[in-house]
CSV table of C-alpha atoms in Angstrom, one decimal:
chain,number,residue,atom,x,y,z
A,1,MET,CA,112.6,77.6,95.0
A,2,LYS,CA,110.5,74.7,93.7
A,3,LYS,CA,107.5,76.1,95.6
A,4,ILE,CA,107.9,79.5,94.0
A,5,LYS,CA,108.2,78.0,90.5
A,6,LYS,CA,105.1,76.0,91.2
A,7,ASN,CA,103.3,79.2,92.4
A,8,ILE,CA,104.3,81.1,89.2
A,9,LYS,CA,103.1,78.2,87.0
A,10,SER,CA,99.8,78.0,89.0
A,11,LEU,CA,99.3,81.8,88.5
A,12,ARG,CA,99.9,81.5,84.8
A,13,ASN,CA,97.4,78.7,84.5
A,14,CYS,CA,94.9,80.7,86.5
A,15,LEU,CA,95.4,83.7,84.2
A,16,LYS,CA,95.0,81.6,81.1
A,17,LYS,CA,91.7,80.2,82.4
A,18,LYS,CA,90.6,83.9,82.9
A,19,GLY,CA,91.5,84.7,79.2
A,20,PHE,CA,94.8,86.4,79.6
A,21,SER,CA,97.5,85.2,77.1
A,22,GLU,CA,101.1,84.4,77.9
A,23,LYS,CA,102.2,87.5,75.9
A,24,ASN,CA,100.4,89.8,78.3
A,25,LYS,CA,102.3,88.8,81.4
A,26,TYR,CA,102.0,92.4,82.7
A,27,SER,CA,98.2,91.9,82.9
A,28,GLU,CA,98.9,89.8,86.0
A,29,ASN,CA,98.5,93.1,87.9
A,30,LEU,CA,94.8,93.3,86.7
A,31,LEU,CA,93.9,89.9,88.0
A,32,LEU,CA,95.7,88.7,91.1
A,33,CYS,CA,95.1,85.1,91.8
A,34,MET,CA,98.0,84.7,94.3
A,35,THR,CA,101.2,86.4,95.5
A,36,ILE,CA,104.7,85.3,96.2
A,37,ASP,CA,107.3,86.6,98.6
A,38,GLU,CA,110.9,85.9,99.2
A,39,LYS,CA,113.6,87.4,101.5
A,40,SER,CA,116.1,89.8,100.0
A,41,LYS,CA,118.9,91.9,101.5
A,42,VAL,CA,119.7,95.5,101.1
A,43,GLY,CA,123.2,96.0,99.7
A,44,LYS,CA,126.0,98.2,101.2
A,45,LYS,CA,125.0,101.1,98.9
A,46,GLY,CA,121.3,100.7,99.7
A,47,GLU,CA,120.4,98.8,96.6
A,48,ILE,CA,117.6,96.2,96.7
A,49,LEU,CA,118.0,93.2,94.5
A,50,PRO,CA,114.9,91.1,94.2
A,51,LYS,CA,115.5,87.5,93.3
A,52,LYS,CA,114.7,86.2,89.9
A,53,PRO,CA,111.3,84.6,90.8
A,54,LEU,CA,110.1,87.9,92.2
A,55,ARG,CA,111.2,89.8,89.1
A,56,GLU,CA,109.6,87.2,86.8
A,57,PHE,CA,106.4,87.1,88.8
A,58,SER,CA,106.0,90.9,88.7
A,59,GLY,CA,107.1,91.2,85.1
A,60,ILE,CA,109.8,93.7,86.1
A,61,LYS,CA,112.9,93.4,83.9
A,62,PRO,CA,116.3,95.1,84.0
A,63,GLY,CA,116.0,98.6,82.5
A,64,ASP,CA,112.3,98.9,83.3
A,65,ASN,CA,111.1,102.1,85.0
A,66,VAL,CA,109.5,101.7,88.4
A,67,PHE,CA,107.6,103.9,90.8
A,68,ILE,CA,108.6,103.4,94.5
A,69,GLU,CA,106.3,104.4,97.3
A,70,ALA,CA,107.8,104.5,100.8
A,71,GLN,CA,105.7,103.8,103.9
A,72,PRO,CA,107.1,103.3,107.4
A,73,GLY,CA,108.9,99.9,107.3
A,74,ARG,CA,108.0,99.1,103.7
A,75,LEU,CA,108.6,100.0,100.1
A,76,ILE,CA,106.0,99.4,97.3
A,77,ILE,CA,107.5,99.0,93.9
A,78,ASN,CA,105.2,99.3,90.8
A,79,LYS,CA,106.3,99.0,87.2
A,80,ILE,CA,105.7,102.0,85.0
A,81,PHE,CA,104.3,100.7,81.7
A,82,SER,CA,105.3,102.1,78.4
A,83,VAL,CA,102.6,103.4,76.0
A,84,GLU,CA,103.2,100.3,73.8
A,85,GLU,CA,102.6,98.0,76.8
A,86,LEU,CA,99.5,99.8,77.8
A,87,LEU,CA,98.1,99.6,74.3
A,88,GLU,CA,98.7,95.8,74.3
A,89,MET,CA,96.8,95.3,77.6
A,90,PRO,CA,93.4,93.6,77.3
A,91,ILE,CA,90.4,95.9,77.4
A,92,ILE,CA,88.6,95.4,80.7
A,93,SER,CA,85.7,97.7,79.9
A,94,GLN,CA,84.3,99.4,76.9
A,95,GLY,CA,82.4,102.6,76.5
A,96,THR,CA,82.8,106.3,77.2
A,97,ALA,CA,84.3,107.6,80.5
A,98,GLU,CA,80.8,108.7,81.5
A,99,SER,CA,79.2,105.3,80.8
A,100,ILE,CA,81.9,103.5,82.7
A,101,GLU,CA,81.6,105.9,85.6
A,102,LYS,CA,77.8,105.3,85.6
A,103,GLU,CA,78.4,101.5,85.7
A,104,ILE,CA,80.7,101.9,88.6
A,105,GLU,CA,78.2,104.1,90.5
A,106,GLU,CA,75.5,101.5,89.9
A,107,GLU,CA,77.7,98.7,91.2
A,108,VAL,CA,78.6,100.8,94.3
A,109,LYS,CA,74.9,101.2,95.0
A,110,ILE,CA,74.3,97.5,94.6
A,111,GLN,CA,77.2,96.7,96.9
A,112,GLU,CA,76.0,99.2,99.5
A,113,LYS,CA,72.5,97.8,99.4
A,114,LEU,CA,73.9,94.2,99.8
A,115,THR,CA,76.0,95.4,102.7
A,116,ASN,CA,73.1,97.1,104.4
A,117,ASP,CA,70.8,94.1,103.9
A,118,GLU,CA,73.4,91.9,105.7
A,119,HIS,CA,73.3,94.1,108.8
């Protein structure tokens, strides 16, 4: 348990250094410095109860809506953000959809060139 608390504290410090404030805990999904894991059991009725450190780390609280994706042998749980939460998130890029798309295309070309130069 001490290790998990230390990991959460370390993640928060990392996020602060990157410019994310404590009030924007959900922005941890945008910049992942580390992950944590912990064993949980499936209840008799099929319910999954993640322990408190996992809930705190992910920013998922009782009553939140989540999207669950099933793959063989695993479930992936993602929080569904409210409009208010989305509007409070830090802006990671500015411009029109077209200008952002152009920037992405240019970055892809640069990365492809770098990859080809390495081989």
